[in-house]
């Protein structure tokens, strides 16, 4: 097995120990009471967003007919994208967190009942009409971690939408469970690869992200073929990209390959397939605990930092681990089983503040004090090696 691939698979395993520690603890606790099958799952919910707008959401099914799938070459590359956006519509059902099939597959990975994941409550009205506005919305494209469904970035996406952004979270096929509109649910085939080609995974994800941008901003926008009866107005000159774990590393690569991305961020991801990539646009690196400090265990962050030639920040969040910046922070805290030193709700608050501050600064030109050392955020450690 390649050294990088081994490290990535170990990172996926770490999910079951860090982000998945909550899941395993829930499963064990339930089994020790009245029996797993007879125990009602805890009521878990994504914390409400803090912006001025209510939020809507919809799903887009995208097929790149010009690109074979790198994992299943006989198929075209196929993606699912969840969109969030501001809306004035508050009536109607909120969208499910993930499908029952996605929950079952991801839950099996985490030793967690699938219904617990599928039943997580969200805050966005499904297929709500976008807010009528005179201007186009800045866009943030999100990529989840390896083996993570895109749903695990729901809290971040809803926060950004409530602040007036359009958000697109990309489901990368065969890299996490994904349910398609025709009822198919594909598995994480790459999770089963003992010799996973990381050097193919990152560039392939970068191509996915650029393709999604094509579909959302091109002349033949994806809205024309979607069941969604509305069209979002997106400002093609204000685009950010970011993600968690391998999604953060892929966002870095996407920025290098596609100048349409104006700013980017990486939440605790190793920079696989890094060399020789430099960036001349703003980039933020946010790490958990000691692994991504300076010095830290992940030496790719030192290499990446030297290749950032524009505005940049290297921040670690004391008391957090690999998945604390995702929905696992607050959901674990709600279940009373957070394994981090830092309260999961505080992790959630910090993650939302950092990402919102970053895109506000670089897509809107606004001040963002959270991006510099200050007393209001004592958990943040700023590195400048």
mmCIF file of C-alpha atoms in Angstrom:
data_model
loop_
_atom_site.group_PDB
_atom_site.id
_atom_site.type_symbol
_atom_site.label_atom_id
_atom_site.label_comp_id
_atom_site.label_asym_id
_atom_site.label_seq_id
_atom_site.Cartn_x
_atom_site.Cartn_y
_atom_site.Cartn_z
ATOM 1 C CA UNK A 1 0.000 0.000 0.000
ATOM 2 C CA UNK A 2 1.295 3.475 -0.793
ATOM 3 C CA UNK A 3 2.345 5.497 2.219
ATOM 4 C CA UNK A 4 -0.080 8.330 1.401
ATOM 5 C CA UNK A 5 -2.934 5.928 0.768
ATOM 6 C CA UNK A 6 -2.235 4.182 4.045
ATOM 7 C CA UNK A 7 -2.339 7.517 5.860
ATOM 8 C CA UNK A 8 -5.649 8.391 4.197
ATOM 9 C CA UNK A 9 -7.209 5.089 5.157
ATOM 10 C CA UNK A 10 -5.910 5.553 8.676
ATOM 11 C CA UNK A 11 -7.598 8.956 8.601
ATOM 12 C CA UNK A 12 -10.846 7.280 7.644
ATOM 13 C CA UNK A 13 -10.344 4.824 10.484
ATOM 14 C CA UNK A 14 -9.716 7.750 12.794
ATOM 15 C CA UNK A 15 -13.237 8.886 11.949
ATOM 16 C CA UNK A 16 -14.527 5.887 13.861
ATOM 17 C CA UNK A 17 -12.317 6.844 16.791
ATOM 18 C CA UNK A 18 -12.835 10.623 16.851
ATOM 19 C CA UNK A 19 -15.987 11.710 15.032
ATOM 20 C CA UNK A 20 -17.181 8.127 15.323
ATOM 21 C CA UNK A 21 -16.378 7.866 19.008
ATOM 22 C CA UNK A 22 -19.701 9.532 19.702
ATOM 23 C CA UNK A 23 -21.407 7.091 17.375
ATOM 24 C CA UNK A 24 -19.847 4.016 18.975
ATOM 25 C CA UNK A 25 -20.664 5.307 22.436
ATOM 26 C CA UNK A 26 -24.298 5.894 21.467
ATOM 27 C CA UNK A 27 -24.561 2.387 20.049
ATOM 28 C CA UNK A 28 -22.968 0.814 23.134
ATOM 29 C CA UNK A 29 -25.113 2.819 25.547
ATOM 30 C CA UNK A 30 -28.288 1.830 23.746
ATOM 31 C CA UNK A 31 -27.358 -1.839 23.631
ATOM 32 C CA UNK A 32 -26.659 -1.841 27.350
ATOM 33 C CA UNK A 33 -30.128 -0.492 28.237
ATOM 34 C CA UNK A 34 -33.259 -2.059 26.756
ATOM 35 C CA UNK A 35 -31.694 -3.376 23.545
ATOM 36 C CA UNK A 36 -30.741 -1.518 20.391
ATOM 37 C CA UNK A 37 -33.768 -2.561 18.372
ATOM 38 C CA UNK A 38 -36.175 -1.420 21.096
ATOM 39 C CA UNK A 39 -34.475 1.856 21.951
ATOM 40 C CA UNK A 40 -35.661 5.118 20.446
ATOM 41 C CA UNK A 41 -32.816 7.090 18.860
ATOM 42 C CA UNK A 42 -31.925 10.361 20.596
ATOM 43 C CA UNK A 43 -33.458 13.433 19.011
ATOM 44 C CA UNK A 44 -30.492 15.218 17.460
ATOM 45 C CA UNK A 45 -30.674 18.499 15.535
ATOM 46 C CA UNK A 46 -28.382 20.812 13.611
ATOM 47 C CA UNK A 47 -28.041 24.061 15.627
ATOM 48 C CA UNK A 48 -29.995 26.944 14.156
ATOM 49 C CA UNK A 49 -28.020 29.337 11.957
ATOM 50 C CA UNK A 50 -27.326 32.816 13.271
ATOM 51 C CA UNK A 51 -27.739 35.007 10.197
ATOM 52 C CA UNK A 52 -30.524 37.383 9.230
ATOM 53 C CA UNK A 53 -32.142 35.087 6.639
ATOM 54 C CA UNK A 54 -34.195 31.932 6.762
ATOM 55 C CA UNK A 55 -32.780 29.155 4.628
ATOM 56 C CA UNK A 56 -34.002 26.882 1.874
ATOM 57 C CA UNK A 57 -32.386 23.862 0.270
ATOM 58 C CA UNK A 58 -32.662 21.664 -2.797
ATOM 59 C CA UNK A 59 -30.808 18.795 -4.493
ATOM 60 C CA UNK A 60 -29.151 18.773 -7.911
ATOM 61 C CA UNK A 61 -28.174 15.669 -9.866
ATOM 62 C CA UNK A 62 -25.237 16.418 -12.177
ATOM 63 C CA UNK A 63 -23.622 14.170 -14.802
ATOM 64 C CA UNK A 64 -20.362 15.045 -16.549
ATOM 65 C CA UNK A 65 -20.816 13.304 -19.872
ATOM 66 C CA UNK A 66 -17.318 14.334 -20.983
ATOM 67 C CA UNK A 67 -15.489 12.601 -18.125
ATOM 68 C CA UNK A 68 -15.434 8.902 -17.219
ATOM 69 C CA UNK A 69 -15.666 8.121 -13.525
ATOM 70 C CA UNK A 70 -12.140 7.484 -12.272
ATOM 71 C CA UNK A 71 -13.375 4.699 -9.960
ATOM 72 C CA UNK A 72 -15.844 3.053 -12.386
ATOM 73 C CA UNK A 73 -14.509 3.988 -15.846
ATOM 74 C CA UNK A 74 -17.449 2.498 -17.762
ATOM 75 C CA UNK A 75 -19.694 5.202 -16.244
ATOM 76 C CA UNK A 76 -19.810 8.971 -16.695
ATOM 77 C CA UNK A 77 -18.825 10.961 -13.622
ATOM 78 C CA UNK A 78 -22.008 11.515 -11.605
ATOM 79 C CA UNK A 79 -22.513 13.818 -8.617
ATOM 80 C CA UNK A 80 -25.192 14.898 -6.190
ATOM 81 C CA UNK A 81 -25.096 18.485 -4.939
ATOM 82 C CA UNK A 82 -27.067 19.948 -2.052
ATOM 83 C CA UNK A 83 -27.767 23.672 -2.405
ATOM 84 C CA UNK A 84 -28.635 26.069 0.430
ATOM 85 C CA UNK A 85 -29.714 29.688 -0.032
ATOM 86 C CA UNK A 86 -31.624 32.553 1.646
ATOM 87 C CA UNK A 87 -35.400 32.412 1.477
ATOM 88 C CA UNK A 88 -38.420 34.256 2.835
ATOM 89 C CA UNK A 89 -40.368 30.996 2.973
ATOM 90 C CA UNK A 90 -40.751 29.603 6.482
ATOM 91 C CA UNK A 91 -43.674 27.224 5.983
ATOM 92 C CA UNK A 92 -43.128 23.669 4.857
ATOM 93 C CA UNK A 93 -41.143 20.642 5.902
ATOM 94 C CA UNK A 94 -37.456 20.952 6.602
ATOM 95 C CA UNK A 95 -35.191 18.785 4.495
ATOM 96 C CA UNK A 96 -33.983 15.408 5.766
ATOM 97 C CA UNK A 97 -30.373 15.240 6.921
ATOM 98 C CA UNK A 98 -29.648 12.233 4.722
ATOM 99 C CA UNK A 99 -31.633 9.363 3.256
ATOM 100 C CA UNK A 100 -32.310 6.177 5.178
ATOM 101 C CA UNK A 101 -30.021 4.311 2.795
ATOM 102 C CA UNK A 102 -27.190 6.811 3.241
ATOM 103 C CA UNK A 103 -27.695 6.694 6.988
ATOM 104 C CA UNK A 104 -27.553 2.896 7.050
ATOM 105 C CA UNK A 105 -24.293 2.745 5.067
ATOM 106 C CA UNK A 106 -22.569 5.579 6.905
ATOM 107 C CA UNK A 107 -23.916 4.317 10.213
ATOM 108 C CA UNK A 108 -22.443 0.872 9.580
ATOM 109 C CA UNK A 109 -19.059 2.531 9.042
ATOM 110 C CA UNK A 110 -19.409 4.310 12.387
ATOM 111 C CA UNK A 111 -21.053 1.410 14.258
ATOM 112 C CA UNK A 112 -24.128 3.599 14.581
ATOM 113 C CA UNK A 113 -27.830 2.921 13.872
ATOM 114 C CA UNK A 114 -28.611 4.396 10.471
ATOM 115 C CA UNK A 115 -31.937 5.783 11.633
ATOM 116 C CA UNK A 116 -30.127 7.990 14.134
ATOM 117 C CA UNK A 117 -28.341 9.785 11.303
ATOM 118 C CA UNK A 118 -31.302 9.881 8.934
ATOM 119 C CA UNK A 119 -33.505 11.406 11.643
ATOM 120 C CA UNK A 120 -31.255 14.391 12.464
ATOM 121 C CA UNK A 121 -33.356 17.554 12.188
ATOM 122 C CA UNK A 122 -32.251 20.404 9.924
ATOM 123 C CA UNK A 123 -33.350 24.045 9.642
ATOM 124 C CA UNK A 124 -33.890 24.563 5.899
ATOM 125 C CA UNK A 125 -37.201 24.286 4.063
ATOM 126 C CA UNK A 126 -37.004 21.791 1.219
ATOM 127 C CA UNK A 127 -37.338 23.347 -2.255
ATOM 128 C CA UNK A 128 -38.240 26.757 -0.823
ATOM 129 C CA UNK A 129 -38.374 29.698 -3.209
ATOM 130 C CA UNK A 130 -35.114 31.684 -3.113
ATOM 131 C CA UNK A 131 -35.298 35.151 -1.651
ATOM 132 C CA UNK A 132 -36.024 37.784 -4.279
ATOM 133 C CA UNK A 133 -33.062 40.150 -4.384
ATOM 134 C CA UNK A 134 -31.600 42.751 -6.692
ATOM 135 C CA UNK A 135 -28.117 41.216 -6.694
ATOM 136 C CA UNK A 136 -26.518 37.862 -7.385
ATOM 137 C CA UNK A 137 -25.403 35.745 -4.436
ATOM 138 C CA UNK A 138 -21.762 34.962 -3.677
ATOM 139 C CA UNK A 139 -21.202 31.191 -3.751
ATOM 140 C CA UNK A 140 -19.356 28.863 -1.378
ATOM 141 C CA UNK A 141 -18.621 25.350 -2.696
ATOM 142 C CA UNK A 142 -18.018 22.689 -0.023
ATOM 143 C CA UNK A 143 -16.329 19.283 -0.253
ATOM 144 C CA UNK A 144 -16.678 16.740 2.599
ATOM 145 C CA UNK A 145 -14.052 14.448 4.061
ATOM 146 C CA UNK A 146 -13.174 11.043 2.658
ATOM 147 C CA UNK A 147 -16.074 8.632 3.291
ATOM 148 C CA UNK A 148 -18.185 11.478 4.763
ATOM 149 C CA UNK A 149 -21.565 12.221 3.157
ATOM 150 C CA UNK A 150 -21.967 15.863 2.159
ATOM 151 C CA UNK A 151 -24.661 16.097 4.862
ATOM 152 C CA UNK A 152 -21.946 16.335 7.529
ATOM 153 C CA UNK A 153 -21.354 19.961 6.484
ATOM 154 C CA UNK A 154 -25.030 20.929 6.824
ATOM 155 C CA UNK A 155 -24.552 23.213 9.837
ATOM 156 C CA UNK A 156 -21.804 25.168 8.103
ATOM 157 C CA UNK A 157 -23.876 25.448 4.930
ATOM 158 C CA UNK A 158 -27.013 26.622 6.721
ATOM 159 C CA UNK A 159 -25.005 29.248 8.594
ATOM 160 C CA UNK A 160 -23.548 30.612 5.355
ATOM 161 C CA UNK A 161 -26.954 30.625 3.654
ATOM 162 C CA UNK A 162 -28.431 32.521 6.589
ATOM 163 C CA UNK A 163 -25.707 35.127 6.057
ATOM 164 C CA UNK A 164 -26.734 35.660 2.427
ATOM 165 C CA UNK A 165 -24.613 33.128 0.536
ATOM 166 C CA UNK A 166 -25.509 30.401 -1.915
ATOM 167 C CA UNK A 167 -23.840 27.161 -0.831
ATOM 168 C CA UNK A 168 -23.177 23.976 -2.801
ATOM 169 C CA UNK A 169 -22.046 20.833 -0.942
ATOM 170 C CA UNK A 170 -20.746 18.215 -3.370
ATOM 171 C CA UNK A 171 -21.365 14.488 -3.026
ATOM 172 C CA UNK A 172 -18.425 12.789 -4.764
ATOM 173 C CA UNK A 173 -19.694 9.473 -6.118
ATOM 174 C CA UNK A 174 -18.147 6.258 -4.800
ATOM 175 C CA UNK A 175 -16.312 8.220 -2.084
ATOM 176 C CA UNK A 176 -19.270 8.206 0.351
ATOM 177 C CA UNK A 177 -22.817 6.814 0.316
ATOM 178 C CA UNK A 178 -25.003 8.755 -2.148
ATOM 179 C CA UNK A 179 -28.684 8.359 -3.020
ATOM 180 C CA UNK A 180 -29.691 9.496 -6.521
ATOM 181 C CA UNK A 181 -33.128 10.688 -7.687
ATOM 182 C CA UNK A 182 -33.918 7.361 -9.382
ATOM 183 C CA UNK A 183 -33.609 5.575 -6.034
ATOM 184 C CA UNK A 184 -30.113 4.144 -6.475
ATOM 185 C CA UNK A 185 -27.755 4.419 -3.518
ATOM 186 C CA UNK A 186 -24.073 3.943 -4.317
ATOM 187 C CA UNK A 187 -21.581 2.853 -1.687
ATOM 188 C CA UNK A 188 -18.148 4.163 -0.799
ATOM 189 C CA UNK A 189 -16.231 1.884 -3.163
ATOM 190 C CA UNK A 190 -12.992 3.728 -2.505
ATOM 191 C CA UNK A 191 -13.270 2.867 1.202
ATOM 192 C CA UNK A 192 -12.702 -0.745 0.159
ATOM 193 C CA UNK A 193 -9.466 -0.035 -1.776
ATOM 194 C CA UNK A 194 -6.401 -1.303 0.050
ATOM 195 C CA UNK A 195 -4.212 0.566 -2.441
ATOM 196 C CA UNK A 196 -6.312 3.703 -2.896
ATOM 197 C CA UNK A 197 -4.651 6.088 -5.342
ATOM 198 C CA UNK A 198 -4.664 9.348 -3.396
ATOM 199 C CA UNK A 199 -2.795 11.102 -6.190
ATOM 200 C CA UNK A 200 -5.842 10.442 -8.390
ATOM 201 C CA UNK A 201 -8.437 11.186 -5.729
ATOM 202 C CA UNK A 202 -7.446 14.796 -5.056
ATOM 203 C CA UNK A 203 -7.190 15.972 -8.709
ATOM 204 C CA UNK A 204 -10.409 14.104 -9.500
ATOM 205 C CA UNK A 205 -12.224 15.920 -6.704
ATOM 206 C CA UNK A 206 -10.812 19.193 -7.979
ATOM 207 C CA UNK A 207 -12.325 18.392 -11.382
ATOM 208 C CA UNK A 208 -15.636 17.641 -9.655
ATOM 209 C CA UNK A 209 -15.581 21.060 -7.993
ATOM 210 C CA UNK A 210 -14.830 22.860 -11.249
ATOM 211 C CA UNK A 211 -17.575 20.929 -13.023
ATOM 212 C CA UNK A 212 -20.086 21.936 -10.354
ATOM 213 C CA UNK A 213 -19.038 25.546 -10.846
ATOM 214 C CA UNK A 214 -19.552 25.139 -14.604
ATOM 215 C CA UNK A 215 -23.044 23.816 -13.977
ATOM 216 C CA UNK A 216 -24.016 26.554 -11.545
ATOM 217 C CA UNK A 217 -22.667 29.545 -13.444
ATOM 218 C CA UNK A 218 -22.545 28.555 -17.114
ATOM 219 C CA UNK A 219 -24.899 29.547 -19.925
ATOM 220 C CA UNK A 220 -26.657 26.174 -19.676
ATOM 221 C CA UNK A 221 -27.002 26.176 -15.919
ATOM 222 C CA UNK A 222 -28.089 23.006 -14.123
ATOM 223 C CA UNK A 223 -31.308 24.690 -13.025
ATOM 224 C CA UNK A 224 -32.770 24.256 -16.516
ATOM 225 C CA UNK A 225 -32.898 20.460 -16.207
ATOM 226 C CA UNK A 226 -33.636 20.218 -12.500
ATOM 227 C CA UNK A 227 -36.981 19.528 -10.880
ATOM 228 C CA UNK A 228 -36.409 22.647 -8.774
ATOM 229 C CA UNK A 229 -38.837 25.247 -10.196
ATOM 230 C CA UNK A 230 -36.646 28.276 -9.414
ATOM 231 C CA UNK A 231 -33.256 29.609 -10.452
ATOM 232 C CA UNK A 232 -30.613 30.966 -8.138
ATOM 233 C CA UNK A 233 -28.722 34.043 -9.267
ATOM 234 C CA UNK A 234 -25.037 33.403 -8.520
ATOM 235 C CA UNK A 235 -22.258 35.960 -8.784
ATOM 236 C CA UNK A 236 -19.543 34.220 -10.816
ATOM 237 C CA UNK A 237 -17.014 36.817 -9.648
ATOM 238 C CA UNK A 238 -17.394 35.915 -5.951
ATOM 239 C CA UNK A 239 -16.689 32.214 -5.435
ATOM 240 C CA UNK A 240 -15.042 30.461 -2.485
ATOM 241 C CA UNK A 241 -14.240 26.774 -2.121
ATOM 242 C CA UNK A 242 -13.400 24.787 0.995
ATOM 243 C CA UNK A 243 -13.905 21.563 2.819
ATOM 244 C CA UNK A 244 -13.104 19.112 5.555
ATOM 245 C CA UNK A 245 -10.187 16.668 5.527
ATOM 246 C CA UNK A 246 -9.538 15.452 1.949
ATOM 247 C CA UNK A 247 -12.223 17.949 0.881
ATOM 248 C CA UNK A 248 -10.031 20.769 2.158
ATOM 249 C CA UNK A 249 -6.995 19.423 0.330
ATOM 250 C CA UNK A 250 -9.059 19.058 -2.846
ATOM 251 C CA UNK A 251 -10.257 22.648 -2.499
ATOM 252 C CA UNK A 252 -6.623 23.769 -2.455
ATOM 253 C CA UNK A 253 -6.012 21.791 -5.641
ATOM 254 C CA UNK A 254 -9.181 23.165 -7.249
ATOM 255 C CA UNK A 255 -7.980 26.707 -6.596
ATOM 256 C CA UNK A 256 -4.661 25.932 -8.210
ATOM 257 C CA UNK A 257 -6.312 24.439 -11.292
ATOM 258 C CA UNK A 258 -9.216 26.876 -11.656
ATOM 259 C CA UNK A 259 -8.773 30.632 -11.270
ATOM 260 C CA UNK A 260 -12.520 31.160 -10.915
ATOM 261 C CA UNK A 261 -12.233 30.189 -7.249
ATOM 262 C CA UNK A 262 -11.353 33.441 -5.482
ATOM 263 C CA UNK A 263 -10.586 32.097 -1.991
ATOM 264 C CA UNK A 264 -10.361 28.758 -0.214
ATOM 265 C CA UNK A 265 -10.040 26.974 3.109
ATOM 266 C CA UNK A 266 -9.004 23.596 4.487
ATOM 267 C CA UNK A 267 -10.491 22.202 7.714
ATOM 268 C CA UNK A 268 -7.970 19.714 9.133
ATOM 269 C CA UNK A 269 -7.039 18.022 5.855
ATOM 270 C CA UNK A 270 -3.668 16.622 4.799
ATOM 271 C CA UNK A 271 -2.478 18.212 1.546
ATOM 272 C CA UNK A 272 -2.190 15.042 -0.529
ATOM 273 C CA UNK A 273 -0.768 15.492 -4.043
ATOM 274 C CA UNK A 274 0.545 18.902 -2.999
ATOM 275 C CA UNK A 275 3.704 19.472 -5.064
ATOM 276 C CA UNK A 276 4.362 21.734 -6.876
ATOM 277 C CA UNK A 277 1.225 23.770 -6.327
ATOM 278 C CA UNK A 278 1.308 27.422 -5.334
ATOM 279 C CA UNK A 279 -1.614 29.781 -4.775
ATOM 280 C CA UNK A 280 -1.818 33.514 -5.353
ATOM 281 C CA UNK A 281 -5.271 33.952 -3.765
ATOM 282 C CA UNK A 282 -6.448 33.956 -0.116
ATOM 283 C CA UNK A 283 -6.332 30.633 1.706
ATOM 284 C CA UNK A 284 -7.059 29.622 5.311
ATOM 285 C CA UNK A 285 -5.910 26.461 7.102
ATOM 286 C CA UNK A 286 -7.805 25.486 10.293
ATOM 287 C CA UNK A 287 -6.541 22.469 12.228
ATOM 288 C CA UNK A 288 -7.670 20.463 15.201
ATOM 289 C CA UNK A 289 -5.581 19.999 18.325
ATOM 290 C CA UNK A 290 -1.852 19.391 17.980
ATOM 291 C CA UNK A 291 -1.758 17.476 14.671
ATOM 292 C CA UNK A 292 -1.860 20.588 12.528
ATOM 293 C CA UNK A 293 0.068 23.036 14.662
ATOM 294 C CA UNK A 294 3.534 24.328 13.956
ATOM 295 C CA UNK A 295 5.402 22.134 14.452
ATOM 296 C CA UNK A 296 2.807 19.401 14.061
ATOM 297 C CA UNK A 297 2.503 15.807 12.979
ATOM 298 C CA UNK A 298 1.316 16.674 9.456
ATOM 299 C CA UNK A 299 4.330 18.094 7.631
ATOM 300 C CA UNK A 300 2.292 18.819 4.489
ATOM 301 C CA UNK A 301 0.939 21.914 6.253
ATOM 302 C CA UNK A 302 4.442 23.368 6.510
ATOM 303 C CA UNK A 303 4.901 22.734 2.782
ATOM 304 C CA UNK A 304 1.519 24.207 1.881
ATOM 305 C CA UNK A 305 2.105 27.319 3.988
ATOM 306 C CA UNK A 306 5.288 28.143 2.051
ATOM 307 C CA UNK A 307 3.362 27.935 -1.224
ATOM 308 C CA UNK A 308 0.657 30.435 -0.249
ATOM 309 C CA UNK A 309 1.620 33.766 -1.835
ATOM 310 C CA UNK A 310 -1.421 35.888 -0.922
ATOM 311 C CA UNK A 311 -3.421 36.529 2.280
ATOM 312 C CA UNK A 312 -3.134 33.451 4.483
ATOM 313 C CA UNK A 313 -3.897 32.135 7.963
ATOM 314 C CA UNK A 314 -2.789 28.991 9.800
ATOM 315 C CA UNK A 315 -5.011 28.460 12.841
ATOM 316 C CA UNK A 316 -5.451 25.571 15.261
ATOM 317 C CA UNK A 317 -8.385 25.205 17.646
ATOM 318 C CA UNK A 318 -7.347 23.997 21.084
ATOM 319 C CA UNK A 319 -9.253 20.988 22.411
ATOM 320 C CA UNK A 320 -10.570 19.769 19.070
ATOM 321 C CA UNK A 321 -9.904 16.731 16.893
ATOM 322 C CA UNK A 322 -10.215 15.820 13.235
ATOM 323 C CA UNK A 323 -13.982 16.130 12.785
ATOM 324 C CA UNK A 324 -14.840 18.802 15.350
ATOM 325 C CA UNK A 325 -15.419 21.438 12.648
ATOM 326 C CA UNK A 326 -18.171 19.289 11.075
ATOM 327 C CA UNK A 327 -21.648 18.511 12.422
ATOM 328 C CA UNK A 328 -20.118 15.878 14.709
ATOM 329 C CA UNK A 329 -19.114 18.587 17.175
ATOM 330 C CA UNK A 330 -22.607 19.771 18.161
ATOM 331 C CA UNK A 331 -24.357 16.455 17.514
ATOM 332 C CA UNK A 332 -21.926 14.668 19.810
ATOM 333 C CA UNK A 333 -22.468 17.305 22.477
ATOM 334 C CA UNK A 334 -26.246 16.941 22.229
ATOM 335 C CA UNK A 335 -25.916 13.215 22.781
ATOM 336 C CA UNK A 336 -23.821 13.836 25.892
ATOM 337 C CA UNK A 337 -20.961 11.856 24.407
ATOM 338 C CA UNK A 338 -18.549 14.448 23.043
ATOM 339 C CA UNK A 339 -15.028 12.992 23.173
ATOM 340 C CA UNK A 340 -13.200 16.299 22.631
ATOM 341 C CA UNK A 341 -11.766 18.484 25.367
ATOM 342 C CA UNK A 342 -13.680 21.436 23.902
ATOM 343 C CA UNK A 343 -17.464 21.625 24.154
ATOM 344 C CA UNK A 344 -18.968 20.554 20.813
ATOM 345 C CA UNK A 345 -21.248 23.582 20.674
ATOM 346 C CA UNK A 346 -18.245 25.864 21.070
ATOM 347 C CA UNK A 347 -16.451 23.965 18.293
ATOM 348 C CA UNK A 348 -19.482 24.585 16.113
ATOM 349 C CA UNK A 349 -19.541 28.283 17.003
ATOM 350 C CA UNK A 350 -15.847 28.648 16.196
ATOM 351 C CA UNK A 351 -16.070 26.763 12.893
ATOM 352 C CA UNK A 352 -18.997 28.872 11.695
ATOM 353 C CA UNK A 353 -17.332 32.121 12.790
ATOM 354 C CA UNK A 354 -14.031 31.322 11.071
ATOM 355 C CA UNK A 355 -15.529 30.257 7.748
ATOM 356 C CA UNK A 356 -18.128 33.030 7.676
ATOM 357 C CA UNK A 357 -15.503 35.605 8.628
ATOM 358 C CA UNK A 358 -13.175 34.308 5.922
ATOM 359 C CA UNK A 359 -15.699 34.489 3.087
ATOM 360 C CA UNK A 360 -17.058 37.821 4.348
ATOM 361 C CA UNK A 361 -13.527 39.241 4.201
ATOM 362 C CA UNK A 362 -12.603 37.886 0.783
ATOM 363 C CA UNK A 363 -15.900 37.834 -1.116
ATOM 364 C CA UNK A 364 -17.493 40.943 0.421
ATOM 365 C CA UNK A 365 -14.522 42.990 1.627
ATOM 366 C CA UNK A 366 -15.827 43.122 5.200
ATOM 367 C CA UNK A 367 -13.809 43.191 8.407
ATOM 368 C CA UNK A 368 -13.542 39.875 10.249
ATOM 369 C CA UNK A 369 -11.870 40.221 13.668
ATOM 370 C CA UNK A 370 -12.017 36.459 14.259
ATOM 371 C CA UNK A 371 -9.292 36.034 11.628
ATOM 372 C CA UNK A 372 -6.751 37.784 13.868
ATOM 373 C CA UNK A 373 -5.741 37.053 17.474
ATOM 374 C CA UNK A 374 -8.196 38.544 19.963
ATOM 375 C CA UNK A 375 -9.535 37.825 23.439
ATOM 376 C CA UNK A 376 -12.992 36.752 22.264
ATOM 377 C CA UNK A 377 -11.578 33.563 20.763
ATOM 378 C CA UNK A 378 -9.041 32.206 23.290
ATOM 379 C CA UNK A 379 -9.166 28.695 21.801
ATOM 380 C CA UNK A 380 -7.601 29.912 18.553
ATOM 381 C CA UNK A 381 -3.842 29.596 18.114
ATOM 382 C CA UNK A 382 -2.353 31.541 15.193
ATOM 383 C CA UNK A 383 0.766 30.112 13.560
ATOM 384 C CA UNK A 384 3.182 32.081 11.421
ATOM 385 C CA UNK A 385 6.220 29.869 10.873
#
